[in-house]
Structures are given as structure tokens and as C-alpha cells.
Short mmCIF file of C-alpha atoms in Angstrom, two decimals:
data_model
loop_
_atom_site.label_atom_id
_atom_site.label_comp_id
_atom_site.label_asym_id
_atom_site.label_seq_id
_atom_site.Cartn_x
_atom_site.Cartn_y
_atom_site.Cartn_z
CA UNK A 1373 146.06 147.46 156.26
CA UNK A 1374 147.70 150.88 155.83
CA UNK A 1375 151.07 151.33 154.15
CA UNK A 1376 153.08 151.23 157.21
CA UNK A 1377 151.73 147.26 157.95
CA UNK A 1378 152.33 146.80 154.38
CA UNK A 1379 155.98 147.62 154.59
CA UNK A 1380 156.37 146.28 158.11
CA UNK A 1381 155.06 142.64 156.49
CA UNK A 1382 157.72 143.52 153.81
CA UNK A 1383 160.63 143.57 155.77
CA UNK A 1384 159.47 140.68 158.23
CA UNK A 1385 158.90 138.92 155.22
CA UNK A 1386 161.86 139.99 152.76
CA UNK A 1387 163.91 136.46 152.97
CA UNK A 1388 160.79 135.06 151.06
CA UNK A 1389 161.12 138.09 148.61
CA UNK A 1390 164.87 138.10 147.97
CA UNK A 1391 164.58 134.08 147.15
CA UNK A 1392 161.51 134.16 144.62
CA UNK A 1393 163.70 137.20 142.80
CA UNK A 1394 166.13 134.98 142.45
CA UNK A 1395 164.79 131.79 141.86
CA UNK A 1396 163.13 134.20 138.90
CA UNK A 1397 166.35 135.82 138.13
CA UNK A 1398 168.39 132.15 137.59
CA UNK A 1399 165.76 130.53 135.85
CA UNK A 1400 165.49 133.17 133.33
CA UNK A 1401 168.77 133.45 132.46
CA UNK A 1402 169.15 129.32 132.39
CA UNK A 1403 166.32 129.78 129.98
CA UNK A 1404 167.59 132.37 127.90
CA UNK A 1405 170.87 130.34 127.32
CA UNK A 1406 169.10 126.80 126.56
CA UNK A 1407 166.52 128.81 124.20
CA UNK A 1408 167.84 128.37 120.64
CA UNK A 1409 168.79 131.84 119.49
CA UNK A 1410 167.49 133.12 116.30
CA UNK A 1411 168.73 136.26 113.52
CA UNK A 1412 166.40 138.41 111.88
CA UNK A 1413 167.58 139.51 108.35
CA UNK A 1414 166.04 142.06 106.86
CA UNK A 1415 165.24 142.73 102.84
CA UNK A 1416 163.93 146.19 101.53
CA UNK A 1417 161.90 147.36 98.26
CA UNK A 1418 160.81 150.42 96.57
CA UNK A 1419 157.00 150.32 95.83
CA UNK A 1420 156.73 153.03 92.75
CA UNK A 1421 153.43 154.39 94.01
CA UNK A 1422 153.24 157.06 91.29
CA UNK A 1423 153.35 154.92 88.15
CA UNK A 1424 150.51 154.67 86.70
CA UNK A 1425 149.10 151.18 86.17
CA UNK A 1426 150.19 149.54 83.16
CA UNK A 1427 146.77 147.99 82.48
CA UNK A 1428 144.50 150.92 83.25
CA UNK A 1429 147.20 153.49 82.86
CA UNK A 1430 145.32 155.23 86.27
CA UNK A 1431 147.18 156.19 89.31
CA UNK A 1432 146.54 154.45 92.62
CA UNK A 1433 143.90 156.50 94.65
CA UNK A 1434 144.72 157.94 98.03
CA UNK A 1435 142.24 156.42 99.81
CA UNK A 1436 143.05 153.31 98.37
CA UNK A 1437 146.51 153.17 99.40
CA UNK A 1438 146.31 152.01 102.89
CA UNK A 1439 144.61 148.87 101.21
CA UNK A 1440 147.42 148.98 98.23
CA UNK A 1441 150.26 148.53 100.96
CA UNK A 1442 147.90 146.26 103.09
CA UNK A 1443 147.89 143.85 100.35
CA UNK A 1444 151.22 143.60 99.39
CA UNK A 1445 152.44 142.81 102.99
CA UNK A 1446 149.51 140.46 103.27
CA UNK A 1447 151.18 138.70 99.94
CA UNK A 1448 154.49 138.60 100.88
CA UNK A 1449 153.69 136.50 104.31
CA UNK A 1450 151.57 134.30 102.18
CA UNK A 1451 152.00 130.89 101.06
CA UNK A 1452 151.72 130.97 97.97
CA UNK A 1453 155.46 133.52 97.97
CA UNK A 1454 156.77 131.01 100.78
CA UNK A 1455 156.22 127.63 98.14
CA UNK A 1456 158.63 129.03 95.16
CA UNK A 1457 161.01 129.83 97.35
CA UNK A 1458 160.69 126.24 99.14
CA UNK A 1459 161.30 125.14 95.12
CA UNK A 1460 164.09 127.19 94.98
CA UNK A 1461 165.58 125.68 98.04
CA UNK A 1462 165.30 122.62 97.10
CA UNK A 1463 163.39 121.30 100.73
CA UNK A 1464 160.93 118.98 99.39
CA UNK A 1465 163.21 116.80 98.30
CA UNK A 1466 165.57 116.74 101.56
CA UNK A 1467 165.31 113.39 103.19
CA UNK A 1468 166.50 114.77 106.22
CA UNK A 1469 163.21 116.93 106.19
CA UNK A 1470 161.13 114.11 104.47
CA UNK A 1471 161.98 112.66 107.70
CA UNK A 1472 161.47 115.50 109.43
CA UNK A 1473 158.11 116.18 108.09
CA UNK A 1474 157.03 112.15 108.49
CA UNK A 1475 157.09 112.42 112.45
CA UNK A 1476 155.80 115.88 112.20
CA UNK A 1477 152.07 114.63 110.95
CA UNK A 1478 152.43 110.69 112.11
CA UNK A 1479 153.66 109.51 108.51
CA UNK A 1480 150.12 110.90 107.46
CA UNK A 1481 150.98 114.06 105.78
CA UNK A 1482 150.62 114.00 101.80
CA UNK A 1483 151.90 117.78 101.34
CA UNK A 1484 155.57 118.64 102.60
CA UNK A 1485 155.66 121.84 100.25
CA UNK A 1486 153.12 123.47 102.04
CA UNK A 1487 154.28 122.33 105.23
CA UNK A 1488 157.91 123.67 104.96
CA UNK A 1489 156.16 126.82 103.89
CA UNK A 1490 154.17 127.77 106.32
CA UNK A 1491 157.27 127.55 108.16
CA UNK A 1492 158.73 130.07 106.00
CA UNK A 1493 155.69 132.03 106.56
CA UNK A 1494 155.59 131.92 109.90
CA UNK A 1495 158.89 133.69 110.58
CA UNK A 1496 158.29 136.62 107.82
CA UNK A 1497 157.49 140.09 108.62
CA UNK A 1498 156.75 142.91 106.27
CA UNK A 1499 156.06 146.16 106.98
CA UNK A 1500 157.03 150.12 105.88
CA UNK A 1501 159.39 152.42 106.92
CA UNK A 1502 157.62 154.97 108.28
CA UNK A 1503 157.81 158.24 105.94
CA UNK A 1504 159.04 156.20 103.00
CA UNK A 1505 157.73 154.16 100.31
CA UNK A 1506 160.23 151.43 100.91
CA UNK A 1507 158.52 148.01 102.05
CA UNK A 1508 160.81 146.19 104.61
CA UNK A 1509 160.77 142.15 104.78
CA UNK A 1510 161.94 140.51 108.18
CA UNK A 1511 162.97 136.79 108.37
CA UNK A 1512 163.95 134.90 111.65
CA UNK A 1513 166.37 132.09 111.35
CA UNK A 1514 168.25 130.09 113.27
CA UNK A 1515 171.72 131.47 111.73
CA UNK A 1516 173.11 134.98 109.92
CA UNK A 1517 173.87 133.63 106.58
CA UNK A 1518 170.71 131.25 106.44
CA UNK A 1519 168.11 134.53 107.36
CA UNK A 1520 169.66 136.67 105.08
CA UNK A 1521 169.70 133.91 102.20
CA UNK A 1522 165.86 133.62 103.01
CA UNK A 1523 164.79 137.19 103.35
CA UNK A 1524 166.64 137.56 99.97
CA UNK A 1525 164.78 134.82 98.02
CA UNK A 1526 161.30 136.23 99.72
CA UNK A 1527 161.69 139.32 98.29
CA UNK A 1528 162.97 138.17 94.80
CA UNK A 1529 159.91 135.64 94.78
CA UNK A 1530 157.61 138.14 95.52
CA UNK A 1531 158.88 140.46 92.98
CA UNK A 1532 158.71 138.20 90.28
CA UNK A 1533 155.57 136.96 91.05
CA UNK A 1534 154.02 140.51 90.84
CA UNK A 1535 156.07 140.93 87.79
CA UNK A 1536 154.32 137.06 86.60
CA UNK A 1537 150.60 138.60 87.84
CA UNK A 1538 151.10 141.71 85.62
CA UNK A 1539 151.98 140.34 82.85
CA UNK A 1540 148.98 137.97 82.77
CA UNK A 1541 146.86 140.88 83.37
CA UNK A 1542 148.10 142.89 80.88
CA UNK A 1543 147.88 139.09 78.49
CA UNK A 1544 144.12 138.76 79.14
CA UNK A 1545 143.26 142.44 78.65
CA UNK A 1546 145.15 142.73 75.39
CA UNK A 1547 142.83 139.19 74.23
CA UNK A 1548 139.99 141.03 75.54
CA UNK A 1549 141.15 144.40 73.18
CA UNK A 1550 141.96 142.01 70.14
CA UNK A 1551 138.29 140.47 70.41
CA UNK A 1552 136.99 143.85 70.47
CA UNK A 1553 138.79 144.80 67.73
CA UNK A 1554 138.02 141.84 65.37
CA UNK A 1555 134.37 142.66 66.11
CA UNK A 1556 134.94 146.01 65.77
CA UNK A 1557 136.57 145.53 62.09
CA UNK A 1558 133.83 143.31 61.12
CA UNK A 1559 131.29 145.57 62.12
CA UNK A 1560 133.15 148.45 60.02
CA UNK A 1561 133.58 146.28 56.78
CA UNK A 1562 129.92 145.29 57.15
CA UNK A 1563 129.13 149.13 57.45
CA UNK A 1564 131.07 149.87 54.52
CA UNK A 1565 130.18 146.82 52.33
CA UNK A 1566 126.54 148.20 53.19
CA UNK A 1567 127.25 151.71 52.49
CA UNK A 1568 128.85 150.67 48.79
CA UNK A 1569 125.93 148.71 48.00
CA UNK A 1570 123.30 151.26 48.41
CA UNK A 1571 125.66 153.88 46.83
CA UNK A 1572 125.65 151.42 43.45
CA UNK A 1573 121.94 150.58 43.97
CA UNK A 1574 121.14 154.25 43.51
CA UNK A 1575 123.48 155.40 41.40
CA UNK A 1576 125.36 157.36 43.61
CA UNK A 1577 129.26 157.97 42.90
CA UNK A 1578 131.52 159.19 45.69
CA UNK A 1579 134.91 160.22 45.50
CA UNK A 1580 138.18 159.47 47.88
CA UNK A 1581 136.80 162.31 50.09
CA UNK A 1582 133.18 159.92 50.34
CA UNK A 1583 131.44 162.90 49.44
CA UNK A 1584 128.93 162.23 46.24
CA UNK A 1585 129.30 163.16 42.86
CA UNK A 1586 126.19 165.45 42.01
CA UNK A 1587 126.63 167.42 45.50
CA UNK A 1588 130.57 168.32 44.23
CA UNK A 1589 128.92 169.39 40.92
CA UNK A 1590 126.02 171.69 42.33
CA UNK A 1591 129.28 173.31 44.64
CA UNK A 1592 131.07 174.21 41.59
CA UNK A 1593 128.65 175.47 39.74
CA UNK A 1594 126.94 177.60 42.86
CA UNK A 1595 130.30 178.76 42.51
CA UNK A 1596 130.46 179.61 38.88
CA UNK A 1597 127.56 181.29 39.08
CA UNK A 1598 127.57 183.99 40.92
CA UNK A 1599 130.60 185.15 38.98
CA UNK A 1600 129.62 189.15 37.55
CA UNK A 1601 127.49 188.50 33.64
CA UNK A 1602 130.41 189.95 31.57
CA UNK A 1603 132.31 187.22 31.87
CA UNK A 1604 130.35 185.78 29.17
CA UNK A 1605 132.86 182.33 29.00
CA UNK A 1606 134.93 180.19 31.17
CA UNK A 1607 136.03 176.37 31.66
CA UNK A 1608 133.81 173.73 31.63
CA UNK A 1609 132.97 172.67 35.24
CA UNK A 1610 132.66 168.89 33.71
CA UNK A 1611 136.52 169.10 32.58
CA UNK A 1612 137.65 171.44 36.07
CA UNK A 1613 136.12 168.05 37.66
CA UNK A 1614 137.83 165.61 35.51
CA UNK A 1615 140.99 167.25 35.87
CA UNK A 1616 140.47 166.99 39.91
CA UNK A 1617 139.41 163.20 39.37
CA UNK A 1618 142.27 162.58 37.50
CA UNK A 1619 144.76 163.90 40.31
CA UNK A 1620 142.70 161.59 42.83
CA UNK A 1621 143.25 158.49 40.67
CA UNK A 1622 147.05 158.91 40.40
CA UNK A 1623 146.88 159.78 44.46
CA UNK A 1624 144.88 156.73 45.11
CA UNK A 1625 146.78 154.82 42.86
CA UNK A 1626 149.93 154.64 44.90
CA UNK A 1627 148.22 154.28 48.15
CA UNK A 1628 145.01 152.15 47.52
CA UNK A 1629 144.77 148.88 45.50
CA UNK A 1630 142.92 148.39 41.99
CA UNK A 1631 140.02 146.50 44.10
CA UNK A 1632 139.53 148.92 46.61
CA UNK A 1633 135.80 150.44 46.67
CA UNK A 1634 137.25 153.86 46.81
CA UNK A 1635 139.95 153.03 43.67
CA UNK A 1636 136.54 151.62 41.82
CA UNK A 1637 134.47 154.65 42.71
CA UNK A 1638 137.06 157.12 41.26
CA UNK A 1639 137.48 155.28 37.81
CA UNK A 1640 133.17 155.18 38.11
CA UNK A 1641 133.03 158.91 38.51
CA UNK A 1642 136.42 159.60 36.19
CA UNK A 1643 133.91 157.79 33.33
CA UNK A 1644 130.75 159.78 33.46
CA UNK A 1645 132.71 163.16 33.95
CA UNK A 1646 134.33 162.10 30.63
CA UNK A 1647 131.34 161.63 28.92
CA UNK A 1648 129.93 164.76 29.80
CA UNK A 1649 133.20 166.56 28.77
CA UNK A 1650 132.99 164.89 25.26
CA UNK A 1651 128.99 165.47 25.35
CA UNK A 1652 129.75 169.67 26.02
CA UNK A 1653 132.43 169.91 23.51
CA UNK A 1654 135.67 169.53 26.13
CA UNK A 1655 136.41 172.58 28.06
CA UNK A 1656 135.00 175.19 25.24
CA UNK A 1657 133.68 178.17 26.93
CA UNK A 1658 130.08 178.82 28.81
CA UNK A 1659 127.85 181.87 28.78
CA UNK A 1660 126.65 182.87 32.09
CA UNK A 1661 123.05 182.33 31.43
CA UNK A 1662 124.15 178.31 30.37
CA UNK A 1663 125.88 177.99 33.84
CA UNK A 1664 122.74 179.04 35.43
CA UNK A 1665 120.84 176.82 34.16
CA UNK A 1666 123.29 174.19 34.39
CA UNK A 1667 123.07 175.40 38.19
CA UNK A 1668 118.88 175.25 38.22
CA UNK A 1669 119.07 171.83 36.86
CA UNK A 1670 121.66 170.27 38.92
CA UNK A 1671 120.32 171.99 42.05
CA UNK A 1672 116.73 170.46 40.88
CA UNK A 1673 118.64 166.60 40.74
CA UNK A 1674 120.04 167.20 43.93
CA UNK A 1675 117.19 167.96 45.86
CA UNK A 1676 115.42 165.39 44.61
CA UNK A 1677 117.78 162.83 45.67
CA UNK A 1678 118.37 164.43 48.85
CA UNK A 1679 116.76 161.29 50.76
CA UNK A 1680 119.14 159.00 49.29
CA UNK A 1681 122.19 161.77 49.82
CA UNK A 1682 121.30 161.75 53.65
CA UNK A 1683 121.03 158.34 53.54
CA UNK A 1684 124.77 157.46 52.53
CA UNK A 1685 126.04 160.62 54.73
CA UNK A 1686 124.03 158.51 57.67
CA UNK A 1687 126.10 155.51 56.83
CA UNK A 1688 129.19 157.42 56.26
CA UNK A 1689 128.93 159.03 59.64
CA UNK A 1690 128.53 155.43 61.01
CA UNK A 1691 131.67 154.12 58.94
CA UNK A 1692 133.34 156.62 60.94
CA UNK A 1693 132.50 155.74 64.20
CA UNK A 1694 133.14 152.18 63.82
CA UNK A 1695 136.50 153.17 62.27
CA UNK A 1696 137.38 155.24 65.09
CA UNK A 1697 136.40 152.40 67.39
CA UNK A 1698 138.42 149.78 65.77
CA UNK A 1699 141.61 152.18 65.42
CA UNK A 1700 141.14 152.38 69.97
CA UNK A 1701 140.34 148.88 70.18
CA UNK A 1702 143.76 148.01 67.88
CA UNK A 1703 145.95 150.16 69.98
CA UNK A 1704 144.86 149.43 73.19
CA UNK A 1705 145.81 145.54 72.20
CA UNK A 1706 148.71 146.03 70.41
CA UNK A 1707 150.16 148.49 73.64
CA UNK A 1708 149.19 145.60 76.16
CA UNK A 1709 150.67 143.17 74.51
CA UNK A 1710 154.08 144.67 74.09
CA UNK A 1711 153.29 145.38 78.19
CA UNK A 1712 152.69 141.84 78.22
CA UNK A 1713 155.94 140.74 76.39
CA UNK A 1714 158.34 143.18 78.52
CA UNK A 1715 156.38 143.71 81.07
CA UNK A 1716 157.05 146.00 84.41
CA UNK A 1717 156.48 146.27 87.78
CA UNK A 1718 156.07 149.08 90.51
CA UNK A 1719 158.44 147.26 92.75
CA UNK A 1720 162.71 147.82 93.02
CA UNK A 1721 164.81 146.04 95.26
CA UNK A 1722 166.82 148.31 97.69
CA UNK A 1723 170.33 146.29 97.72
CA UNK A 1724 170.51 142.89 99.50
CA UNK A 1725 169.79 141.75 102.84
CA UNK A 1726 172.50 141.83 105.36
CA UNK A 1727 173.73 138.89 107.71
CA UNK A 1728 172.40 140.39 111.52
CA UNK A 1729 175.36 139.87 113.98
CA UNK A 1730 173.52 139.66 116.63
CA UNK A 1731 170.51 137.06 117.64
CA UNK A 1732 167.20 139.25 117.74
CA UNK A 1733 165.69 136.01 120.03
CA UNK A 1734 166.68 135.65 122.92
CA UNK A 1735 166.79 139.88 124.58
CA UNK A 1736 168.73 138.83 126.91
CA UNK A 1737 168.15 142.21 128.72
CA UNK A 1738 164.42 142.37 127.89
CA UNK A 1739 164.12 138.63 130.05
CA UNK A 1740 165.91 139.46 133.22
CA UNK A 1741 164.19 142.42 133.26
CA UNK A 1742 161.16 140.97 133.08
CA UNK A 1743 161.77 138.36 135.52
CA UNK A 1744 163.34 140.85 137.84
CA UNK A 1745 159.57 142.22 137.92
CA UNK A 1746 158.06 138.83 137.82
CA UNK A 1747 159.93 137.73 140.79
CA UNK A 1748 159.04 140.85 142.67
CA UNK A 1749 155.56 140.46 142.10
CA UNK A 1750 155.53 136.66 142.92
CA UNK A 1751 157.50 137.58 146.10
CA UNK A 1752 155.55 140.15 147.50
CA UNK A 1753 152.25 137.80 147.05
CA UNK A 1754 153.81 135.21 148.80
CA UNK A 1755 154.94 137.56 151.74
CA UNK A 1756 151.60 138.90 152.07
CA UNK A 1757 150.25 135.35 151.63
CA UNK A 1758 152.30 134.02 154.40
CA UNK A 1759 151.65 136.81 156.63
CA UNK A 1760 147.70 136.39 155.65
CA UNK A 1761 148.09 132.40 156.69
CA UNK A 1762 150.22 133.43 160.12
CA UNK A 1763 149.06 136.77 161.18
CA UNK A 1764 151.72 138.52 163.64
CA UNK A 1765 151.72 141.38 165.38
CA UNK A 1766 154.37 143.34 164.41
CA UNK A 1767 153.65 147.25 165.84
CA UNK A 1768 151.77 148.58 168.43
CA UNK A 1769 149.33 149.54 165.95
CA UNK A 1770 148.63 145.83 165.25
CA UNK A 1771 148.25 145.25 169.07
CA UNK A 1772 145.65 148.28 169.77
CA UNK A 1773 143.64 146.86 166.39
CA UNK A 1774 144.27 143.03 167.67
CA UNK A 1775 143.37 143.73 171.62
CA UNK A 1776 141.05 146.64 171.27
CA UNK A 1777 142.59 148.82 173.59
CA UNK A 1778 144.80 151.61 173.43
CA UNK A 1779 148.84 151.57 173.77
CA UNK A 1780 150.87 153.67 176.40
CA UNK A 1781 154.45 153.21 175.57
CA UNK A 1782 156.26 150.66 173.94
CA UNK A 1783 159.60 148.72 175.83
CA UNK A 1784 162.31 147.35 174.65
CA UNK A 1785 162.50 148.24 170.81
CA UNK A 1786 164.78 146.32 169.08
CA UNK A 1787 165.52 148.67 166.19
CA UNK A 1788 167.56 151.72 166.20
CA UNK A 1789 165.02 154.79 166.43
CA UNK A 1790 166.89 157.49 164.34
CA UNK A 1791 167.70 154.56 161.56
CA UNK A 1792 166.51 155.39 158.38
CA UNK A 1793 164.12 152.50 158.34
CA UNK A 1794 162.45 153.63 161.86
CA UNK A 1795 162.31 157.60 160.62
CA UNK A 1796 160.16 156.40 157.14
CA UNK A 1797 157.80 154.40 159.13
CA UNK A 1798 157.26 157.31 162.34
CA UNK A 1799 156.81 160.20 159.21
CA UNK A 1800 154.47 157.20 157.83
CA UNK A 1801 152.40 156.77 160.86
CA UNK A 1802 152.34 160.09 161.87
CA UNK A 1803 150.93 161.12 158.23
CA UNK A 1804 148.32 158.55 158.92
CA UNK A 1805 147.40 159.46 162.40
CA UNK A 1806 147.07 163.45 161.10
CA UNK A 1807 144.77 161.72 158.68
CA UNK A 1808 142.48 160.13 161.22
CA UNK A 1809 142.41 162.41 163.21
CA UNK A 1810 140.92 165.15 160.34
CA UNK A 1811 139.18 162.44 159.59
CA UNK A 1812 137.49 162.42 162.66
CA UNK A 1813 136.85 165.90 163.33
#
């Protein structure tokens, strides 16, 4: 069959093909009026995509952004946003849709809230505006006022539930940070505890600074001397240290208590400095050559309790780091759980939703169009399945193919020859004659 049979079967055949268009055409427009229409609402938010996360305090990847946004629209056409706002409505106590819900599963049914919101989920929609950060939510209903009332409460549900989820994240982290830092203060009062008791087990005094007694003496008396020999006297390095004790009691005084170790330490050290003072004669004068033995012998003590020096400075060191530990661990609890008390959330509603005025379901235009080209297609396959059933011959090309023998002339044409209709189908047939005819040479 070339295209010129084709179109001949077409207009032998077009009564069939006007009817099916418009047996198409009516019932699609008796459908689109009986088909309940329904409004699509629309509710917009902000996702904050640069704050940093209140838990972590991190920024949200790049590459994990895609999944970021996936998520969220993934949550807000959930079930578990649909139920509060099914609470919030009020539908699970209906008896219209108690009713409603008994013939729905046969009286069997034991869960209405979930029923009524899969409804809800089933007619929301989220999605982004492209180039934006704004997150739009869609709901279908079967009236303006009732969509946009529902495409509000969606999006306030889903914020607050994000705003609920953070808060309880930033709850159990800042437990997690308190238990970390309740270890962490044990551990440090355990180190220091330890550190006090081998500092009175070997005799070793330290002052608010935690650095030991005979070290600070040896420094002040390296100092003293290498001071020129014709300065044959000068203060007593015992009563230059009580005097600097003395300061560091009235300091500690105001800011420590009379138990603390360091408080106890000070009046320790304030108590053998005075009884060398009163053992030297107060703060007479010193050759040179007594300082430097003075120096020789307290250089001589020192080393020899360098073991035990290291020792504390070891445990000092550790003190430290535990302190330094505890003072993170305190403030990373303490921040969460004013997080966890306010609390915030990287989402802002973008105004409220607005009543459609127009039903999004059913296009109206988008159906008879499409049954305009559904009842073409149906009537040109039942032309060509008519003319397939009752084969006619319609041309003389269908005669020289049907008889097997060539055609001289044809009598008594019916249709005007210089009509359009007769002028497409000769420039047709002559087009496919030229193309046998190549064909054949």
C-alpha cells in the first residue's frame, strides 16, 4: 500500500473517521464535567542551607545536598507529617468518616489515623523552585479554601516536627557531653588527688603556679649568683620568697577556699620559708661566696630529687590535659542544651498558601485534546480495518495490482480532475511512478 491507497481508503472511509472523533470528542468532555474537579494549593519554605548545623556546628556538604533536599521532600509526603495534621483536624473522631472509613475496609479496619493519612499523603507534592532554595508543597483538594487550609497545616507540621527532631538531637548530644564531662571531672580530681598525695609523700611543696618549692629556690639563687663579687651583701633569698608567698596567700585567699590543696600548699611552703628566714637571721645581708654555696647546695638537693620533680611535672602535665578536656566536654553540654531549650531550625515559611481559583483536575483543554488524537487514531484503524475486511478497488492502480494487467485509460471519473483533492493524488502518483521507474532502471 503506497500513500496514495492510504489516502484514497481515507476518504472512502472518512464517515467512519469523522464519527469515532466524535464519539471521542463527546465522551471526553461528558467525562470531564462528571469528573469531580479538584484545587491544588500551594505552600512555600526557605531551607537555610548555609547554617551550620546546630549539633555539629558543620555546614551541609555539596555533594550531600541532592540527598539533603531529597529527604526533606521525602518527609514532607510521609505519614508520619500527614498523622499530626489528621490530629489537628480533628478526622479521627468524625463519625461521618468513622463511617466512611467502616465500609472502606469491611468494618475490619482498627487504624482510621493512618488511613485518613495516607489520604493526605497521597495528594501532597513537594518539590524546589528551580534556582532557589525555597521548597514548594502542593496539595489537591476537592475545594479552594479546604487545599489551601491543608497545604498550610503540612507545612507548619513539618516545620515543627524538624524543629521537635532537632531539639531531641541537640537533648541527647548535650546528655552524651554531660556524661563525658562527669567522667572527665572525675578523672581530673582523681589526677589531682593523686598528684597531692605523692607531692606530701615526698615532701614536695608547690605553689599556686604548681611549680615546686626547691626548683623556685635554686632559680633565685642561680640568679643571685652570678651578680659581679663586690656586691659583698644583699636580701635574703629565704625572705624575697616569703615576701612572694605572702602576696600568693592574700591572692589565693579571695579566690580559693581555706581547704583547697593549693590554699594548703601555700600556708605549707609560707611555714618552712619562715623558718629559714628566722634560722638566717631575717633578711640580714649575704656575702657572695655564702650565696654560692647556698647555690652548690641547693643545686646538689635538686638534682637529687630530680626523679621525684619529673614525676609531679608528669602528673601536672596530665592534670592539665584532663582539665582541658573537662572545660570542652562542659561547654559543648552546656551550648547544646541551651540549643536544646530554644532550639532552631534551617526552615522559614514563605507567607501562606493561597486559595487556587481555578480546578488544576480536570484540563479541560489537555482532555479534548487528547481525545481529539485518540479519536483520530481509533478512526483511522477502523477505516483501514474495514477496508482490510472488504477490500475495494478504488483506482486503477488497485485494478492493474488486483487483475494483473496493465490499464489504458480510465472512463467516466466521477471526481473533478483539476480539484484540489484529484491534483494531490496525480503529483502523488506521479512521484511514485518516477520512483519505480528509477527504481527499475
Amino acid at each position: 500500500m503506497n500513500l496514495v491507497q492510504f489516502l484514497r481508503i481515507l476518504m472512502a472511509r472518512k464517515a467512519i473517521i469523522i464519527a469515532t472523533l466524535l464519539a471521542s470528542l463527546v465522551t471526553a468532555i461528558i467525562v470531564s464535567q462528571l469528573l469531580p474537579p479538584r484545587y491544588e494549593a500551594r505552600s512555600r519554605v526557605i531551607l537555610d542551607l548555609i547554617k551550620p548545623d546546630p549539633v555539629t556546628g558543620q555546614l551541609i556538604a555539596t555533594n550531600m545536598l541532592r540527598n539533603y533536599i531529597s529527604t526533606q521532600m521525602q518527609l514532607i509526603e510521609d505519614l508520619q507529617t500527614a498523622e499530626p495534621v489528621i490530629d489537628k483536624l480533628g478526622w479521627a473522631n468524625d463519625p461521618a468518616l468513622i463511617e466512611s472509613y467502616a465500609r472502606a475496609t469491611d468494618g475490619k479496619g482498627t487504624d482510621i489515623r493512618r488511613w485518613l493519612a495516607q489520604q493526605i499523603a497521597d495528594n501532597t507534592k513537594a518539590s524546589m523552585v528551580e534556582g532557589s532554595n525555597i521548597l514548594e508543597i502542593s496539595y489537591r483538594g476537592s475545594s479552594p479554601e479546604f487545599a489551601k487550609q491543608i497545604a498550610d497545616l503540612i507545612r507548619d507540621t513539618f516545620i515543627e516536627q524538624n524543629l521537635r527532631s532537632t531539639r531531641e538531637t541537640s537533648a541527647r548530644t548535650a546528655d552524651w557531653y554531660r556524661d563525658q564531662a562527669e567522667r572527665a571531672k572525675a578523672d581530673l580530681t582523681a589526677a589531682e588527688d593523686a598528684r597531692t598525695a605523692y607531692a606530701k609523700a615526698n615532701g614536695i611543696v608547690l605553689d599556686a603556679t604548681n611549680t615546686d618549692l626547691e626548683s623556685q629556690k635554686l632559680t633565685q639563687l642561680s640568679g643571685a649568683s652570678t651578680l659581679p663579687a663586690t656586691i659583698t651583701s644583699m636580701a635574703s633569698p629565704a625572705q624575697t620568697q616569703l615576701d612572694q608567698v605572702d602576696q600568693q596567700i592574700q591572692l589565693a585567699a579571695s579566690t580559693l577556699g581555706p581547704n583547697h590543696p593549693t590554699f594548703i600548699a601555700l600556708q605549707k611552703q609560707r611555714q618552712v620559708l619562715a623558718a629559714e628566714v628566722a634560722r638566717t637571721g631575717g633578711g640580714g645581708g649575704v656575702s657572695a661566696a655564702q650565696i654560692e654555696g647556698k647555690f652548690q647546695a641547693q643545686k646538689a638537693r635538686v638534682l637529687g630529687e630530680r626523679d621525684k620533680i619529673d614525676r609531679i611535672n608528669q602528673m601536672q602535665r596530665d592534670i592539665d590535659m584532663k582539665r582541658d578536656q573537662y572545660q570542652k566536654f562542659a561547654s559543648s553540654a552546656a551550648q547544646l542544651r541551651v540549643q536544646a531549650d530554644v532550639g532552631e531550625t534551617s526552615l522559614e515559611p514563605l507567607g501562606n498558601a493561597t486559595a487556587p481559583e481555578k480546578p488544576s483536575f480536570p484540563n479541560i483543554p489537555l482532555i479534548i485534546g487528547g481525545s481529539i488524537g485518540l479519536g483520530l487514531a481509533l478512526g483511522v484503524g477502523l477505516a483501514l480495518l474495514v477496508e482490510l475486511l472488504n477490500r475495494r478497488i478504488r483506482s486503477d492502480t488497485d485494478l492493474e495490482h488486483a487483475a494483473g494487467v496493465p490499464v489504458f485509460s480510465v472512463v467516466g471519473s466521477t471526481r473533478n480532475p483539476n480539484g484540489l483533492v484529484s491534483r494531490v493524488l496525480r503529483f502523488i502518483d506521479r512521484r511514485n511512478r518516477r520512483r519505480g521507474e528509477l527504481a527499475e532502471a
